[in-house]
């Protein structure tokens, strides 16, 4: 009897999710979703577990959300996995975080390949440990020809650092006479950023109740819709992602201009 009741409840839940998913797909989906995955430490602390247990759980959610985003038809998913500031954390935690790409790709790469997902990384790859670099480069090579979801890891990424690097390259080119100072435009700067081949995020999600950008894609988020939730990253699920998309679909994006009926 109890089992029957549970099964019936599960069926209702999945029907509800399927309905929400289908409805979301009928409307304009965000092409590019970027996520600041925050709250792993607090999730672990609440359970008197070490912080790294929260990161491990967080990695499992990355799998779940990647799968679901791909199913939905999202084109690009950018995940903030490690910032240039995260090196300040205790060595044990940094070492653990640097093992996660290997752990994740070691078990999940065949499924990513099968699902036609393309793996990409933005950030300073050179200063990553060899084993992390190897895992990420291998995944990028093996999925380079896929044209489904682009899974873009921001790893050892900092937005200010990215902008400074771009400005340095542009300054060098001006000095060498390859371009003139007058030709520097938003479009040109864009083409020197790590996201030069990506569209700008349409939707930014940050979990865990923090309401800030933490040096993440500051240039690229200029017109992005922001969505914040108190849910800690390890508790984030398919329903949470749909909630963010549903909110996105109610927004009126004007990019500083006006829409039809507002003009008079
Ligand atoms: C912030 O939470 C989270 C991080 C610095 C790491 C995020 C990494 C993952 C979710 C796993 C990445 C997976 C792959 C495959 C690379 P926090 O530690 O700052 O949490 P707190 O604010 O509660 O302390």
PDB file of C-alpha atoms and ligand atoms in Angstrom:
ATOM      1  CA  UNK A   1       0.000   0.000   0.000  1.00  0.00           C
ATOM      2  CA  UNK A   2       2.719   2.442   1.076  1.00  0.00           C
ATOM      3  CA  UNK A   3       4.895   1.423  -1.893  1.00  0.00           C
ATOM      4  CA  UNK A   4       1.945   1.991  -4.241  1.00  0.00           C
ATOM      5  CA  UNK A   5       1.359   5.426  -2.752  1.00  0.00           C
ATOM      6  CA  UNK A   6       5.045   6.364  -3.114  1.00  0.00           C
ATOM      7  CA  UNK A   7       5.096   5.160  -6.725  1.00  0.00           C
ATOM      8  CA  UNK A   8       1.946   7.168  -7.500  1.00  0.00           C
ATOM      9  CA  UNK A   9       3.537  10.247  -5.907  1.00  0.00           C
ATOM     10  CA  UNK A  10       6.737   9.783  -7.933  1.00  0.00           C
ATOM     11  CA  UNK A  11       4.693   9.455 -11.114  1.00  0.00           C
ATOM     12  CA  UNK A  12       2.823  12.692 -10.339  1.00  0.00           C
ATOM     13  CA  UNK A  13       6.119  14.480  -9.659  1.00  0.00           C
ATOM     14  CA  UNK A  14       7.704  13.306 -12.889  1.00  0.00           C
ATOM     15  CA  UNK A  15       4.555  14.171 -14.849  1.00  0.00           C
ATOM     16  CA  UNK A  16       4.656  17.646 -13.357  1.00  0.00           C
ATOM     17  CA  UNK A  17       8.347  17.961 -14.310  1.00  0.00           C
ATOM     18  CA  UNK A  18       7.685  16.718 -17.834  1.00  0.00           C
ATOM     19  CA  UNK A  19       4.866  19.235 -18.248  1.00  0.00           C
ATOM     20  CA  UNK A  20       7.077  22.073 -17.006  1.00  0.00           C
ATOM     21  CA  UNK A  21       9.908  20.945 -19.256  1.00  0.00           C
ATOM     22  CA  UNK A  22       7.660  20.780 -22.336  1.00  0.00           C
ATOM     23  CA  UNK A  23       6.186  24.197 -21.545  1.00  0.00           C
ATOM     24  CA  UNK A  24       9.635  25.745 -21.116  1.00  0.00           C
ATOM     25  CA  UNK A  25      10.722  24.267 -24.442  1.00  0.00           C
ATOM     26  CA  UNK A  26       7.758  25.848 -26.217  1.00  0.00           C
ATOM     27  CA  UNK A  27       8.977  29.306 -25.202  1.00  0.00           C
ATOM     28  CA  UNK A  28      12.244  31.124 -25.786  1.00  0.00           C
ATOM     29  CA  UNK A  29      14.962  29.202 -23.946  1.00  0.00           C
ATOM     30  CA  UNK A  30      18.120  30.944 -22.820  1.00  0.00           C
ATOM     31  CA  UNK A  31      20.830  29.967 -25.303  1.00  0.00           C
ATOM     32  CA  UNK A  32      23.602  30.348 -22.796  1.00  0.00           C
ATOM     33  CA  UNK A  33      23.239  29.719 -19.049  1.00  0.00           C
ATOM     34  CA  UNK A  34      26.097  30.559 -16.695  1.00  0.00           C
ATOM     35  CA  UNK A  35      26.128  29.289 -13.125  1.00  0.00           C
ATOM     36  CA  UNK A  36      28.047  30.347 -10.025  1.00  0.00           C
ATOM     37  CA  UNK A  37      27.874  27.070  -8.117  1.00  0.00           C
ATOM     38  CA  UNK A  38      28.050  28.230  -4.513  1.00  0.00           C
ATOM     39  CA  UNK A  39      27.295  26.709  -1.122  1.00  0.00           C
ATOM     40  CA  UNK A  40      29.193  23.411  -1.172  1.00  0.00           C
ATOM     41  CA  UNK A  41      31.004  24.270   2.066  1.00  0.00           C
ATOM     42  CA  UNK A  42      27.807  25.213   3.903  1.00  0.00           C
ATOM     43  CA  UNK A  43      26.060  22.086   2.646  1.00  0.00           C
ATOM     44  CA  UNK A  44      28.855  19.987   4.159  1.00  0.00           C
ATOM     45  CA  UNK A  45      28.972  21.988   7.394  1.00  0.00           C
ATOM     46  CA  UNK A  46      25.234  21.461   7.952  1.00  0.00           C
ATOM     47  CA  UNK A  47      25.966  17.727   7.911  1.00  0.00           C
ATOM     48  CA  UNK A  48      29.162  18.004   9.986  1.00  0.00           C
ATOM     49  CA  UNK A  49      31.123  16.780   6.969  1.00  0.00           C
ATOM     50  CA  UNK A  50      34.419  18.201   5.693  1.00  0.00           C
ATOM     51  CA  UNK A  51      34.094  20.914   3.041  1.00  0.00           C
ATOM     52  CA  UNK A  52      35.489  18.598   0.374  1.00  0.00           C
ATOM     53  CA  UNK A  53      32.467  16.318   0.825  1.00  0.00           C
ATOM     54  CA  UNK A  54      30.355  19.279  -0.294  1.00  0.00           C
ATOM     55  CA  UNK A  55      32.504  19.726  -3.390  1.00  0.00           C
ATOM     56  CA  UNK A  56      32.195  16.032  -4.218  1.00  0.00           C
ATOM     57  CA  UNK A  57      28.424  16.270  -3.934  1.00  0.00           C
ATOM     58  CA  UNK A  58      28.588  19.428  -6.048  1.00  0.00           C
ATOM     59  CA  UNK A  59      30.354  17.508  -8.778  1.00  0.00           C
ATOM     60  CA  UNK A  60      27.478  15.017  -8.899  1.00  0.00           C
ATOM     61  CA  UNK A  61      25.076  17.915  -9.430  1.00  0.00           C
ATOM     62  CA  UNK A  62      27.219  19.090 -12.358  1.00  0.00           C
ATOM     63  CA  UNK A  63      26.467  15.740 -14.025  1.00  0.00           C
ATOM     64  CA  UNK A  64      22.755  15.998 -13.310  1.00  0.00           C
ATOM     65  CA  UNK A  65      22.433  19.576 -14.549  1.00  0.00           C
ATOM     66  CA  UNK A  66      24.569  18.989 -17.653  1.00  0.00           C
ATOM     67  CA  UNK A  67      22.365  16.071 -18.634  1.00  0.00           C
ATOM     68  CA  UNK A  68      19.183  18.051 -18.095  1.00  0.00           C
ATOM     69  CA  UNK A  69      20.422  21.218 -19.825  1.00  0.00           C
ATOM     70  CA  UNK A  70      21.360  19.130 -22.851  1.00  0.00           C
ATOM     71  CA  UNK A  71      17.974  17.419 -22.849  1.00  0.00           C
ATOM     72  CA  UNK A  72      16.250  20.780 -22.708  1.00  0.00           C
ATOM     73  CA  UNK A  73      18.190  22.041 -25.709  1.00  0.00           C
ATOM     74  CA  UNK A  74      20.359  24.660 -23.988  1.00  0.00           C
ATOM     75  CA  UNK A  75      23.266  25.548 -26.288  1.00  0.00           C
ATOM     76  CA  UNK A  76      25.937  26.616 -23.784  1.00  0.00           C
ATOM     77  CA  UNK A  77      26.359  25.938 -20.078  1.00  0.00           C
ATOM     78  CA  UNK A  78      29.197  27.783 -18.354  1.00  0.00           C
ATOM     79  CA  UNK A  79      30.064  26.606 -14.852  1.00  0.00           C
ATOM     80  CA  UNK A  80      32.287  28.557 -12.448  1.00  0.00           C
ATOM     81  CA  UNK A  81      34.315  25.675 -11.026  1.00  0.00           C
ATOM     82  CA  UNK A  82      37.430  27.456  -9.703  1.00  0.00           C
ATOM     83  CA  UNK A  83      38.270  31.154  -9.574  1.00  0.00           C
ATOM     84  CA  UNK A  84      41.682  32.822  -9.680  1.00  0.00           C
ATOM     85  CA  UNK A  85      40.954  33.759  -6.035  1.00  0.00           C
ATOM     86  CA  UNK A  86      40.216  30.173  -4.947  1.00  0.00           C
ATOM     87  CA  UNK A  87      43.968  29.464  -4.684  1.00  0.00           C
ATOM     88  CA  UNK A  88      43.776  31.270  -1.307  1.00  0.00           C
ATOM     89  CA  UNK A  89      41.890  28.293   0.191  1.00  0.00           C
ATOM     90  CA  UNK A  90      43.638  25.622   2.310  1.00  0.00           C
ATOM     91  CA  UNK A  91      45.947  23.389   0.251  1.00  0.00           C
ATOM     92  CA  UNK A  92      43.912  20.273   0.966  1.00  0.00           C
ATOM     93  CA  UNK A  93      40.772  21.885  -0.446  1.00  0.00           C
ATOM     94  CA  UNK A  94      42.579  23.283  -3.511  1.00  0.00           C
ATOM     95  CA  UNK A  95      44.164  19.880  -4.200  1.00  0.00           C
ATOM     96  CA  UNK A  96      40.766  18.227  -3.937  1.00  0.00           C
ATOM     97  CA  UNK A  97      39.130  20.754  -6.263  1.00  0.00           C
ATOM     98  CA  UNK A  98      41.933  20.220  -8.774  1.00  0.00           C
ATOM     99  CA  UNK A  99      41.202  16.459  -8.742  1.00  0.00           C
ATOM    100  CA  UNK A 100      37.510  16.951  -9.524  1.00  0.00           C
ATOM    101  CA  UNK A 101      37.794  17.515 -13.297  1.00  0.00           C
ATOM    102  CA  UNK A 102      39.668  14.187 -13.554  1.00  0.00           C
ATOM    103  CA  UNK A 103      37.164  12.433 -11.343  1.00  0.00           C
ATOM    104  CA  UNK A 104      34.240  13.914 -13.264  1.00  0.00           C
ATOM    105  CA  UNK A 105      35.640  13.300 -16.732  1.00  0.00           C
ATOM    106  CA  UNK A 106      37.051   9.890 -15.786  1.00  0.00           C
ATOM    107  CA  UNK A 107      33.587   8.529 -15.128  1.00  0.00           C
ATOM    108  CA  UNK A 108      31.439  10.780 -17.276  1.00  0.00           C
ATOM    109  CA  UNK A 109      33.377  11.476 -20.492  1.00  0.00           C
ATOM    110  CA  UNK A 110      31.946   8.471 -22.401  1.00  0.00           C
ATOM    111  CA  UNK A 111      28.428   9.669 -21.600  1.00  0.00           C
ATOM    112  CA  UNK A 112      29.306  13.230 -22.640  1.00  0.00           C
ATOM    113  CA  UNK A 113      30.637  11.914 -25.946  1.00  0.00           C
ATOM    114  CA  UNK A 114      27.515   9.816 -26.446  1.00  0.00           C
ATOM    115  CA  UNK A 115      25.329  12.838 -25.664  1.00  0.00           C
ATOM    116  CA  UNK A 116      27.184  14.920 -28.272  1.00  0.00           C
ATOM    117  CA  UNK A 117      28.403  17.386 -25.601  1.00  0.00           C
ATOM    118  CA  UNK A 118      31.482  19.496 -26.359  1.00  0.00           C
ATOM    119  CA  UNK A 119      33.736  20.235 -23.402  1.00  0.00           C
ATOM    120  CA  UNK A 120      35.551  23.550 -23.230  1.00  0.00           C
ATOM    121  CA  UNK A 121      37.562  25.359 -20.601  1.00  0.00           C
ATOM    122  CA  UNK A 122      38.109  29.057 -20.068  1.00  0.00           C
ATOM    123  CA  UNK A 123      40.706  30.310 -17.619  1.00  0.00           C
ATOM    124  CA  UNK A 124      44.414  30.171 -17.175  1.00  0.00           C
ATOM    125  CA  UNK A 125      45.174  26.562 -18.111  1.00  0.00           C
ATOM    126  CA  UNK A 126      48.966  26.927 -17.839  1.00  0.00           C
ATOM    127  CA  UNK A 127      49.042  27.226 -14.048  1.00  0.00           C
ATOM    128  CA  UNK A 128      46.814  24.200 -13.422  1.00  0.00           C
ATOM    129  CA  UNK A 129      48.466  21.024 -12.097  1.00  0.00           C
ATOM    130  CA  UNK A 130      49.569  18.667 -14.891  1.00  0.00           C
ATOM    131  CA  UNK A 131      46.940  16.032 -14.047  1.00  0.00           C
ATOM    132  CA  UNK A 132      44.100  18.588 -14.212  1.00  0.00           C
ATOM    133  CA  UNK A 133      45.408  20.037 -17.468  1.00  0.00           C
ATOM    134  CA  UNK A 134      45.689  16.542 -18.951  1.00  0.00           C
ATOM    135  CA  UNK A 135      42.120  15.561 -18.032  1.00  0.00           C
ATOM    136  CA  UNK A 136      40.624  18.768 -19.402  1.00  0.00           C
ATOM    137  CA  UNK A 137      42.707  18.818 -22.590  1.00  0.00           C
ATOM    138  CA  UNK A 138      41.882  15.192 -23.292  1.00  0.00           C
ATOM    139  CA  UNK A 139      38.143  15.862 -22.869  1.00  0.00           C
ATOM    140  CA  UNK A 140      38.344  18.943 -25.102  1.00  0.00           C
ATOM    141  CA  UNK A 141      40.153  16.972 -27.797  1.00  0.00           C
ATOM    142  CA  UNK A 142      37.827  13.998 -27.632  1.00  0.00           C
ATOM    143  CA  UNK A 143      34.683  16.121 -27.869  1.00  0.00           C
ATOM    144  CA  UNK A 144      35.997  18.792 -30.269  1.00  0.00           C
ATOM    145  CA  UNK A 145      33.754  17.672 -33.129  1.00  0.00           C
ATOM    146  CA  UNK A 146      30.548  17.386 -31.091  1.00  0.00           C
ATOM    147  CA  UNK A 147      27.884  19.981 -31.781  1.00  0.00           C
ATOM    148  CA  UNK A 148      25.400  19.472 -28.946  1.00  0.00           C
ATOM    149  CA  UNK A 149      25.585  21.331 -25.637  1.00  0.00           C
ATOM    150  CA  UNK A 150      28.816  23.267 -25.086  1.00  0.00           C
ATOM    151  CA  UNK A 151      29.887  22.544 -21.509  1.00  0.00           C
ATOM    152  CA  UNK A 152      32.240  25.366 -20.665  1.00  0.00           C
ATOM    153  CA  UNK A 153      34.174  25.105 -17.393  1.00  0.00           C
ATOM    154  CA  UNK A 154      35.485  28.346 -15.930  1.00  0.00           C
ATOM    155  CA  UNK A 155      38.542  26.926 -14.231  1.00  0.00           C
ATOM    156  CA  UNK A 156      41.243  29.155 -12.765  1.00  0.00           C
ATOM    157  CA  UNK A 157      39.158  31.948 -14.241  1.00  0.00           C
ATOM    158  CA  UNK A 158      38.918  35.569 -13.126  1.00  0.00           C
ATOM    159  CA  UNK A 159      37.109  38.197 -15.118  1.00  0.00           C
ATOM    160  CA  UNK A 160      39.423  41.108 -14.272  1.00  0.00           C
ATOM    161  CA  UNK A 161      42.433  38.975 -15.155  1.00  0.00           C
ATOM    162  CA  UNK A 162      40.753  38.079 -18.464  1.00  0.00           C
ATOM    163  CA  UNK A 163      40.116  41.755 -19.272  1.00  0.00           C
ATOM    164  CA  UNK A 164      43.684  42.773 -18.320  1.00  0.00           C
ATOM    165  CA  UNK A 165      45.115  40.031 -20.552  1.00  0.00           C
ATOM    166  CA  UNK A 166      42.923  41.186 -23.445  1.00  0.00           C
ATOM    167  CA  UNK A 167      43.979  44.826 -22.958  1.00  0.00           C
ATOM    168  CA  UNK A 168      47.656  43.816 -22.870  1.00  0.00           C
ATOM    169  CA  UNK A 169      47.312  41.931 -26.159  1.00  0.00           C
ATOM    170  CA  UNK A 170      45.534  44.869 -27.778  1.00  0.00           C
ATOM    171  CA  UNK A 171      48.190  47.321 -26.478  1.00  0.00           C
ATOM    172  CA  UNK A 172      50.927  45.128 -27.957  1.00  0.00           C
ATOM    173  CA  UNK A 173      49.197  45.040 -31.323  1.00  0.00           C
ATOM    174  CA  UNK A 174      48.836  48.826 -31.306  1.00  0.00           C
ATOM    175  CA  UNK A 175      52.523  49.165 -30.436  1.00  0.00           C
ATOM    176  CA  UNK A 176      53.480  46.808 -33.257  1.00  0.00           C
ATOM    177  CA  UNK A 177      51.335  48.854 -35.642  1.00  0.00           C
ATOM    178  CA  UNK A 178      48.970  45.938 -36.381  1.00  0.00           C
ATOM    179  CA  UNK A 179      45.907  47.926 -35.288  1.00  0.00           C
ATOM    180  CA  UNK A 180      45.272  51.592 -34.521  1.00  0.00           C
ATOM    181  CA  UNK A 181      44.009  52.908 -31.174  1.00  0.00           C
ATOM    182  CA  UNK A 182      40.971  54.315 -33.017  1.00  0.00           C
ATOM    183  CA  UNK A 183      39.922  50.851 -34.142  1.00  0.00           C
ATOM    184  CA  UNK A 184      39.477  49.633 -30.550  1.00  0.00           C
ATOM    185  CA  UNK A 185      35.782  48.963 -30.107  1.00  0.00           C
ATOM    186  CA  UNK A 186      33.556  46.766 -27.928  1.00  0.00           C
ATOM    187  CA  UNK A 187      33.549  44.211 -30.737  1.00  0.00           C
ATOM    188  CA  UNK A 188      37.320  44.212 -30.916  1.00  0.00           C
ATOM    189  CA  UNK A 189      37.728  43.815 -27.150  1.00  0.00           C
ATOM    190  CA  UNK A 190      35.187  41.005 -27.266  1.00  0.00           C
ATOM    191  CA  UNK A 191      37.353  39.161 -29.761  1.00  0.00           C
ATOM    192  CA  UNK A 192      40.307  39.152 -27.329  1.00  0.00           C
ATOM    193  CA  UNK A 193      38.347  37.625 -24.444  1.00  0.00           C
ATOM    194  CA  UNK A 194      38.291  33.947 -23.505  1.00  0.00           C
ATOM    195  CA  UNK A 195      34.651  33.874 -24.600  1.00  0.00           C
ATOM    196  CA  UNK A 196      35.396  35.090 -28.135  1.00  0.00           C
ATOM    197  CA  UNK A 197      33.705  32.033 -29.647  1.00  0.00           C
ATOM    198  CA  UNK A 198      30.693  32.055 -27.312  1.00  0.00           C
ATOM    199  CA  UNK A 199      27.478  34.032 -27.205  1.00  0.00           C
ATOM    200  CA  UNK A 200      26.947  36.159 -24.086  1.00  0.00           C
ATOM    201  CA  UNK A 201      25.093  34.454 -21.228  1.00  0.00           C
ATOM    202  CA  UNK A 202      21.338  35.048 -21.368  1.00  0.00           C
ATOM    203  CA  UNK A 203      20.787  33.821 -17.829  1.00  0.00           C
ATOM    204  CA  UNK A 204      23.094  33.834 -14.808  1.00  0.00           C
ATOM    205  CA  UNK A 205      22.258  31.664 -11.827  1.00  0.00           C
ATOM    206  CA  UNK A 206      23.946  31.933  -8.432  1.00  0.00           C
ATOM    207  CA  UNK A 207      23.092  29.490  -5.698  1.00  0.00           C
ATOM    208  CA  UNK A 208      23.413  29.697  -1.894  1.00  0.00           C
ATOM    209  CA  UNK A 209      21.839  33.090  -1.210  1.00  0.00           C
ATOM    210  CA  UNK A 210      24.892  35.200  -2.046  1.00  0.00           C
ATOM    211  CA  UNK A 211      23.988  38.104  -4.311  1.00  0.00           C
ATOM    212  CA  UNK A 212      27.221  39.096  -6.039  1.00  0.00           C
ATOM    213  CA  UNK A 213      29.227  38.301  -9.156  1.00  0.00           C
ATOM    214  CA  UNK A 214      32.567  37.396  -7.539  1.00  0.00           C
ATOM    215  CA  UNK A 215      34.716  38.372 -10.535  1.00  0.00           C
ATOM    216  CA  UNK A 216      32.722  36.203 -12.940  1.00  0.00           C
ATOM    217  CA  UNK A 217      32.213  37.271 -16.600  1.00  0.00           C
ATOM    218  CA  UNK A 218      31.875  40.956 -15.670  1.00  0.00           C
ATOM    219  CA  UNK A 219      32.065  42.148 -19.292  1.00  0.00           C
ATOM    220  CA  UNK A 220      29.876  39.394 -20.713  1.00  0.00           C
ATOM    221  CA  UNK A 221      27.069  39.764 -18.140  1.00  0.00           C
ATOM    222  CA  UNK A 222      26.237  43.375 -19.078  1.00  0.00           C
ATOM    223  CA  UNK A 223      22.738  42.474 -20.339  1.00  0.00           C
ATOM    224  CA  UNK A 224      22.291  39.049 -18.776  1.00  0.00           C
ATOM    225  CA  UNK A 225      19.200  38.246 -16.707  1.00  0.00           C
ATOM    226  CA  UNK A 226      20.238  37.406 -13.139  1.00  0.00           C
ATOM    227  CA  UNK A 227      18.571  34.779 -10.950  1.00  0.00           C
ATOM    228  CA  UNK A 228      19.549  34.090  -7.355  1.00  0.00           C
ATOM    229  CA  UNK A 229      18.393  31.260  -5.129  1.00  0.00           C
ATOM    230  CA  UNK A 230      18.987  30.326  -1.491  1.00  0.00           C
ATOM    231  CA  UNK A 231      19.373  26.670  -2.521  1.00  0.00           C
ATOM    232  CA  UNK A 232      22.897  25.390  -1.889  1.00  0.00           C
ATOM    233  CA  UNK A 233      24.575  23.970  -5.005  1.00  0.00           C
ATOM    234  CA  UNK A 234      24.506  20.317  -3.808  1.00  0.00           C
ATOM    235  CA  UNK A 235      20.719  20.666  -3.345  1.00  0.00           C
ATOM    236  CA  UNK A 236      20.180  22.230  -6.777  1.00  0.00           C
ATOM    237  CA  UNK A 237      18.271  19.976  -9.161  1.00  0.00           C
ATOM    238  CA  UNK A 238      16.348  19.823 -12.432  1.00  0.00           C
ATOM    239  CA  UNK A 239      13.359  21.534 -10.876  1.00  0.00           C
ATOM    240  CA  UNK A 240      15.582  24.418  -9.674  1.00  0.00           C
ATOM    241  CA  UNK A 241      16.974  24.868 -13.191  1.00  0.00           C
ATOM    242  CA  UNK A 242      13.459  24.924 -14.608  1.00  0.00           C
ATOM    243  CA  UNK A 243      12.448  27.499 -11.991  1.00  0.00           C
ATOM    244  CA  UNK A 244      15.290  29.758 -13.155  1.00  0.00           C
ATOM    245  CA  UNK A 245      14.322  29.282 -16.807  1.00  0.00           C
ATOM    246  CA  UNK A 246      10.648  29.927 -16.029  1.00  0.00           C
ATOM    247  CA  UNK A 247      11.616  33.184 -14.349  1.00  0.00           C
ATOM    248  CA  UNK A 248      13.829  34.086 -17.344  1.00  0.00           C
ATOM    249  CA  UNK A 249      10.885  33.509 -19.654  1.00  0.00           C
ATOM    250  CA  UNK A 250       8.802  36.146 -17.834  1.00  0.00           C
ATOM    251  CA  UNK A 251      11.511  38.817 -18.213  1.00  0.00           C
ATOM    252  CA  UNK A 252      11.205  41.651 -20.679  1.00  0.00           C
ATOM    253  CA  UNK A 253      14.675  42.101 -22.179  1.00  0.00           C
ATOM    254  CA  UNK A 254      15.103  45.597 -23.561  1.00  0.00           C
ATOM    255  CA  UNK A 255      18.884  46.012 -23.754  1.00  0.00           C
ATOM    256  CA  UNK A 256      18.498  49.657 -22.756  1.00  0.00           C
ATOM    257  CA  UNK A 257      15.886  50.351 -25.455  1.00  0.00           C
ATOM    258  CA  UNK A 258      12.097  50.157 -25.522  1.00  0.00           C
ATOM    259  CA  UNK A 259       9.759  47.476 -26.815  1.00  0.00           C
ATOM    260  CA  UNK A 260       6.864  48.099 -29.296  1.00  0.00           C
ATOM    261  CA  UNK A 261       3.959  49.111 -27.027  1.00  0.00           C
ATOM    262  CA  UNK A 262       6.215  51.157 -24.699  1.00  0.00           C
ATOM    263  CA  UNK A 263       7.336  53.591 -27.400  1.00  0.00           C
ATOM    264  CA  UNK A 264       4.390  56.076 -27.182  1.00  0.00           C
TER     265      UNK A 264
HETATM  266  C1  LIG B   1      31.871  27.421  -4.018  1.00  0.00           C
HETATM  267  O1  LIG B   1      31.308  26.894  -2.850  1.00  0.00           O
HETATM  268  C2  LIG B   1      32.255  26.326  -4.888  1.00  0.00           C
HETATM  269  C3  LIG B   1      33.501  26.128  -5.373  1.00  0.00           C
HETATM  270  C4  LIG B   1      34.634  27.027  -5.131  1.00  0.00           C
HETATM  271  C5  LIG B   1      33.798  24.947  -6.198  1.00  0.00           C
HETATM  272  C6  LIG B   1      32.701  24.543  -7.114  1.00  0.00           C
HETATM  273  C7  LIG B   1      33.008  23.214  -7.680  1.00  0.00           C
HETATM  274  C8  LIG B   1      32.085  22.270  -7.931  1.00  0.00           C
HETATM  275  C9  LIG B   1      30.650  22.460  -7.712  1.00  0.00           C
HETATM  276  C10 LIG B   1      32.462  20.970  -8.533  1.00  0.00           C
HETATM  277  C11 LIG B   1      33.095  21.203  -9.854  1.00  0.00           C
HETATM  278  C12 LIG B   1      33.063  20.012 -10.688  1.00  0.00           C
HETATM  279  C13 LIG B   1      33.839  19.823 -11.746  1.00  0.00           C
HETATM  280  C14 LIG B   1      33.546  18.697 -12.600  1.00  0.00           C
HETATM  281  C15 LIG B   1      34.994  20.666 -12.075  1.00  0.00           C
HETATM  282  P1  LIG B   1      31.980  27.225  -1.471  1.00  0.00           P
HETATM  283  O2  LIG B   1      33.027  26.217  -1.199  1.00  0.00           O
HETATM  284  O3  LIG B   1      32.502  28.628  -1.483  1.00  0.00           O
HETATM  285  O4  LIG B   1      30.778  27.087  -0.489  1.00  0.00           O
HETATM  286  P2  LIG B   1      30.515  27.955   0.831  1.00  0.00           P
HETATM  287  O5  LIG B   1      30.317  29.375   0.361  1.00  0.00           O
HETATM  288  O6  LIG B   1      29.286  27.353   1.394  1.00  0.00           O
HETATM  289  O7  LIG B   1      31.707  27.790   1.713  1.00  0.00           O
END
